[in-house]
Each structure stands twice: as C-alpha cells, then as structure tokens.
Short mmCIF file of C-alpha atoms in Angstrom, two decimals:
data_model
loop_
_atom_site.label_atom_id
_atom_site.label_comp_id
_atom_site.label_asym_id
_atom_site.label_seq_id
_atom_site.Cartn_x
_atom_site.Cartn_y
_atom_site.Cartn_z
CA UNK A 1 0.03 0.16 0.08
CA UNK A 2 1.21 3.23 -1.06
CA UNK A 3 1.57 5.19 2.43
CA UNK A 4 2.00 9.17 2.48
CA UNK A 5 4.51 9.59 5.45
CA UNK A 6 5.16 13.23 4.05
CA UNK A 7 2.11 15.41 3.12
CA UNK A 8 2.66 16.57 -0.59
CA UNK A 9 3.24 20.22 -0.20
CA UNK A 10 0.67 21.44 -2.98
CA UNK A 11 -1.93 19.16 -0.78
CA UNK A 12 -1.61 21.08 2.14
CA UNK A 13 -1.84 24.47 0.43
CA UNK A 14 -4.88 23.30 -1.32
CA UNK A 15 -7.30 21.92 1.75
CA UNK A 16 -10.31 22.14 -0.54
CA UNK A 17 -8.49 20.04 -3.35
CA UNK A 18 -7.43 17.15 -0.74
CA UNK A 19 -8.98 13.50 -1.06
CA UNK A 20 -9.81 11.67 2.39
CA UNK A 21 -7.58 8.25 2.27
CA UNK A 22 -7.38 5.36 4.00
CA UNK A 23 -8.04 5.40 7.57
CA UNK A 24 -9.29 9.18 7.33
CA UNK A 25 -12.58 8.07 5.78
CA UNK A 26 -14.97 9.14 8.37
CA UNK A 27 -18.11 7.12 6.79
CA UNK A 28 -19.42 3.42 8.04
CA UNK A 29 -20.48 2.84 4.58
CA UNK A 30 -19.13 3.50 1.09
CA UNK A 31 -20.13 2.86 -2.41
CA UNK A 32 -16.75 1.19 -3.70
CA UNK A 33 -15.37 1.02 -6.98
CA UNK A 34 -12.42 -1.59 -7.19
CA UNK A 35 -9.18 -1.25 -8.87
CA UNK A 36 -10.36 -2.85 -12.09
CA UNK A 37 -12.94 0.28 -12.47
CA UNK A 38 -16.04 -2.13 -11.69
CA UNK A 39 -18.77 -0.89 -9.11
CA UNK A 40 -18.78 -3.30 -5.90
CA UNK A 41 -21.81 -1.75 -4.30
CA UNK A 42 -22.43 -0.11 -0.64
CA UNK A 43 -19.30 -2.29 1.61
CA UNK A 44 -18.15 -1.10 5.17
CA UNK A 45 -15.52 0.83 5.35
CA UNK A 46 -13.18 -1.59 7.15
CA UNK A 47 -14.00 -4.19 4.44
CA UNK A 48 -13.34 -1.50 1.60
CA UNK A 49 -10.02 -1.05 3.55
CA UNK A 50 -8.89 -4.68 3.68
CA UNK A 51 -9.63 -4.91 -0.32
CA UNK A 52 -7.35 -1.95 -1.10
CA UNK A 53 -4.52 -3.20 1.30
CA UNK A 54 -4.69 -6.63 -0.76
CA UNK A 55 -4.60 -5.07 -4.05
CA UNK A 56 -1.50 -2.62 -2.44
CA UNK A 57 -3.41 -0.01 -3.28
CA UNK A 58 -5.14 3.19 -1.36
CA UNK A 59 -8.89 3.80 -0.83
CA UNK A 60 -9.65 7.04 -1.86
CA UNK A 61 -13.05 9.21 -1.30
CA UNK A 62 -13.43 10.63 -4.53
CA UNK A 63 -17.27 11.94 -4.02
CA UNK A 64 -17.60 12.73 -0.23
CA UNK A 65 -21.25 14.61 -0.63
CA UNK A 66 -22.69 11.47 -2.42
CA UNK A 67 -24.83 9.12 -0.22
CA UNK A 68 -23.33 6.91 0.49
CA UNK A 69 -19.73 8.42 -0.18
CA UNK A 70 -17.90 7.39 -3.54
CA UNK A 71 -14.37 5.50 -2.93
CA UNK A 72 -12.04 4.16 -5.21
CA UNK A 73 -9.16 1.75 -4.73
CA UNK A 74 -6.36 3.38 -6.58
CA UNK A 75 -3.04 4.21 -6.28
CA UNK A 76 -3.06 7.97 -4.79
CA UNK A 77 0.50 9.34 -5.95
CA UNK A 78 -0.52 8.30 -9.48
CA UNK A 79 -4.30 9.74 -9.20
CA UNK A 80 -2.67 13.03 -8.07
CA UNK A 81 -0.36 13.11 -10.86
CA UNK A 82 -2.65 12.47 -13.51
CA UNK A 83 -5.20 15.04 -12.33
CA UNK A 84 -2.36 17.74 -12.37
CA UNK A 85 -1.83 16.49 -15.65
CA UNK A 86 -5.44 16.91 -16.57
CA UNK A 87 -5.48 20.70 -14.93
CA UNK A 88 -2.32 21.56 -16.68
CA UNK A 89 -3.94 20.57 -20.08
CA UNK A 90 -6.84 22.23 -19.29
CA UNK A 91 -5.36 25.42 -18.22
CA UNK A 92 -3.47 25.23 -22.02
CA UNK A 93 -6.01 24.79 -23.63
CA UNK A 94 -8.06 27.59 -22.19
CA UNK A 95 -7.74 30.53 -25.07
CA UNK A 96 -6.18 33.96 -23.62
CA UNK A 97 -7.14 36.86 -25.50
CA UNK A 98 -5.36 39.59 -25.53
CA UNK A 99 -6.68 43.37 -25.40
CA UNK A 100 -4.67 45.82 -26.80
CA UNK A 101 -5.36 49.85 -26.09
CA UNK A 102 -5.52 53.11 -27.82
CA UNK A 103 -5.24 56.13 -25.17
CA UNK A 104 -6.64 59.30 -27.00
CA UNK A 105 -7.92 62.52 -25.31
CA UNK A 106 -11.13 64.71 -26.47
CA UNK A 107 -8.62 66.91 -28.09
CA UNK A 108 -6.72 64.37 -30.10
CA UNK A 109 -6.39 65.50 -33.46
CA UNK A 110 -8.05 63.59 -36.52
CA UNK A 111 -4.85 62.63 -37.93
CA UNK A 112 -3.12 61.54 -35.03
CA UNK A 113 -6.67 59.55 -34.23
CA UNK A 114 -6.16 57.91 -37.58
CA UNK A 115 -2.69 56.63 -36.90
CA UNK A 116 -4.22 54.76 -33.70
CA UNK A 117 -7.41 53.69 -35.78
CA UNK A 118 -4.52 52.13 -38.06
CA UNK A 119 -2.96 50.26 -35.36
CA UNK A 120 -6.46 49.02 -33.64
CA UNK A 121 -7.42 47.65 -37.25
CA UNK A 122 -4.08 45.74 -37.39
CA UNK A 123 -4.83 44.30 -33.85
CA UNK A 124 -8.44 43.40 -34.47
CA UNK A 125 -7.32 41.44 -37.90
CA UNK A 126 -4.76 39.59 -35.81
CA UNK A 127 -7.41 38.28 -33.51
CA UNK A 128 -6.90 40.75 -30.65
CA UNK A 129 -9.72 42.73 -28.81
CA UNK A 130 -8.74 46.86 -28.67
CA UNK A 131 -9.87 49.05 -25.67
CA UNK A 132 -10.57 52.66 -26.66
CA UNK A 133 -9.76 55.11 -23.63
CA UNK A 134 -10.29 58.75 -23.85
CA UNK A 135 -8.93 60.31 -20.86
CA UNK A 136 -10.18 63.42 -19.46
CA UNK A 137 -7.92 65.95 -17.29
CA UNK A 138 -8.78 69.03 -15.86
CA UNK A 139 -11.85 70.74 -17.43
CA UNK A 140 -11.82 68.20 -20.35
CA UNK A 141 -14.41 66.56 -18.15
CA UNK A 142 -17.01 68.66 -19.42
CA UNK A 143 -17.10 67.28 -22.89
CA UNK A 144 -18.19 64.22 -22.85
CA UNK A 145 -20.19 64.71 -26.14
CA UNK A 146 -16.89 65.30 -27.67
CA UNK A 147 -15.46 62.09 -26.57
CA UNK A 148 -18.77 60.11 -27.53
CA UNK A 149 -18.25 61.58 -31.08
CA UNK A 150 -14.77 60.45 -31.42
CA UNK A 151 -15.89 56.67 -30.25
CA UNK A 152 -18.88 56.83 -32.89
CA UNK A 153 -16.24 57.84 -35.48
CA UNK A 154 -13.50 55.19 -34.52
CA UNK A 155 -16.32 52.46 -34.38
CA UNK A 156 -17.65 53.73 -37.66
CA UNK A 157 -13.99 53.45 -39.05
CA UNK A 158 -13.49 50.12 -37.57
CA UNK A 159 -16.94 47.97 -38.16
CA UNK A 160 -15.78 46.39 -40.93
CA UNK A 161 -13.51 44.40 -38.76
CA UNK A 162 -15.21 45.00 -35.50
CA UNK A 163 -18.21 44.45 -33.08
CA UNK A 164 -18.41 46.55 -30.05
CA UNK A 165 -18.46 44.32 -26.90
CA UNK A 166 -19.05 47.10 -24.55
CA UNK A 167 -20.60 50.35 -25.26
CA UNK A 168 -18.96 53.86 -24.62
CA UNK A 169 -19.31 54.25 -20.70
CA UNK A 170 -17.57 56.51 -18.22
CA UNK A 171 -15.45 54.99 -15.62
CA UNK A 172 -14.08 58.16 -13.15
CA UNK A 173 -12.26 60.32 -15.56
CA UNK A 174 -12.25 58.11 -18.20
CA UNK A 175 -14.36 56.74 -21.13
CA UNK A 176 -13.94 53.22 -22.03
CA UNK A 177 -15.43 51.21 -25.16
CA UNK A 178 -14.28 47.60 -26.20
CA UNK A 179 -14.20 46.37 -29.75
CA UNK A 180 -13.61 42.79 -30.42
CA UNK A 181 -12.45 41.24 -33.70
CA UNK A 182 -15.64 40.02 -35.98
CA UNK A 183 -17.47 42.63 -38.30
CA UNK A 184 -21.02 44.25 -36.72
CA UNK A 185 -23.84 41.58 -37.48
CA UNK A 186 -26.46 44.58 -37.69
CA UNK A 187 -24.66 46.05 -40.50
#
C-alpha cells in the first residue's frame, strides 16, 4: 500500500482539493469502485480498506457528498499526478485573449487618431480585442459629448473588422469602449 508519510506540499496548500484516504474516511459504509473500475456496491469501510490493502493500493474518497460516499481503490500518488496533468492540459487549452489599448484625449486631432485607428485595425485583424480609452484631464471632463462623437467615429471606421463588445461608458475621468474582432452583425 502506498503510504503517505510526508504530505505533499500542494496537498497542504489546497485543503479544499485534498481527498480523504485510507483511515481518514469517516463514513461507515461507502460505495466502492474496485481497482478494475467496476462498482462493487455499498460495503463497510473496514471491508473496503481490506480490499485496498490486499491490492496494495489506497482507498480514496472521490465523492464525499454522495450518499453513501463514493470511494475508489487506486494508487493515490498516480491519481494526484494524472489529475494535475489534466488540470495543466485544461489550462493550456484555454484561449488567452489579449486586449490592446489605444489612448486618446478629447482634443486629439483627427490625423493623430487615424494612426491609432490604423494600429487598432491591425490588432483586430490578428484576433486581439481593442480597448479605446479617452482620458479627461482638468476641465475636459465637461466635454463627454466630444468624446462620444470620437468613439462613434472610431467605431464607424472599424465596423468592417470589429463589433462593439461594450459600448462607450464613463469610469471616473475615463471613457471606455471595447471592440472585438469580427464584423458587426447589424451591418
């Protein structure tokens, strides 16, 4: 039987992820899944532990909330390793979406804005989201209409390659809009 004399450091850190094994199982009866993967039905914990010892494996409580709790006879170290590999693979397969940002002010000229829009078009073409940020300084905060017009013009220029994920909104002294790749469905 694989005994755990020293606790795995990760197991101690993640108390919620830790499984009860062998003598730590508190239930009187458990639903036992044998080393071959077949369901052996409801058996007393002592009998399940004897079956695990006989197979030189561990009794692991995999579903503690079930009535009765579900326990499997398996190699606990191998089980943790395979589980961590699956989690790592799942994290790897998640798509990371990068958000690029163009920063403007209400008084940014049309010429300067065209360079920013060109960059945004390139980023959207490569599948990245673009956040358009117009920052108000000092008395510029009294010009939200100018900023909304700028946002509308930027969106109009990019509507063939992007759709609006979040419309222009004020957050403190900043107006934000997020554009995602893919043409607007309403056009």
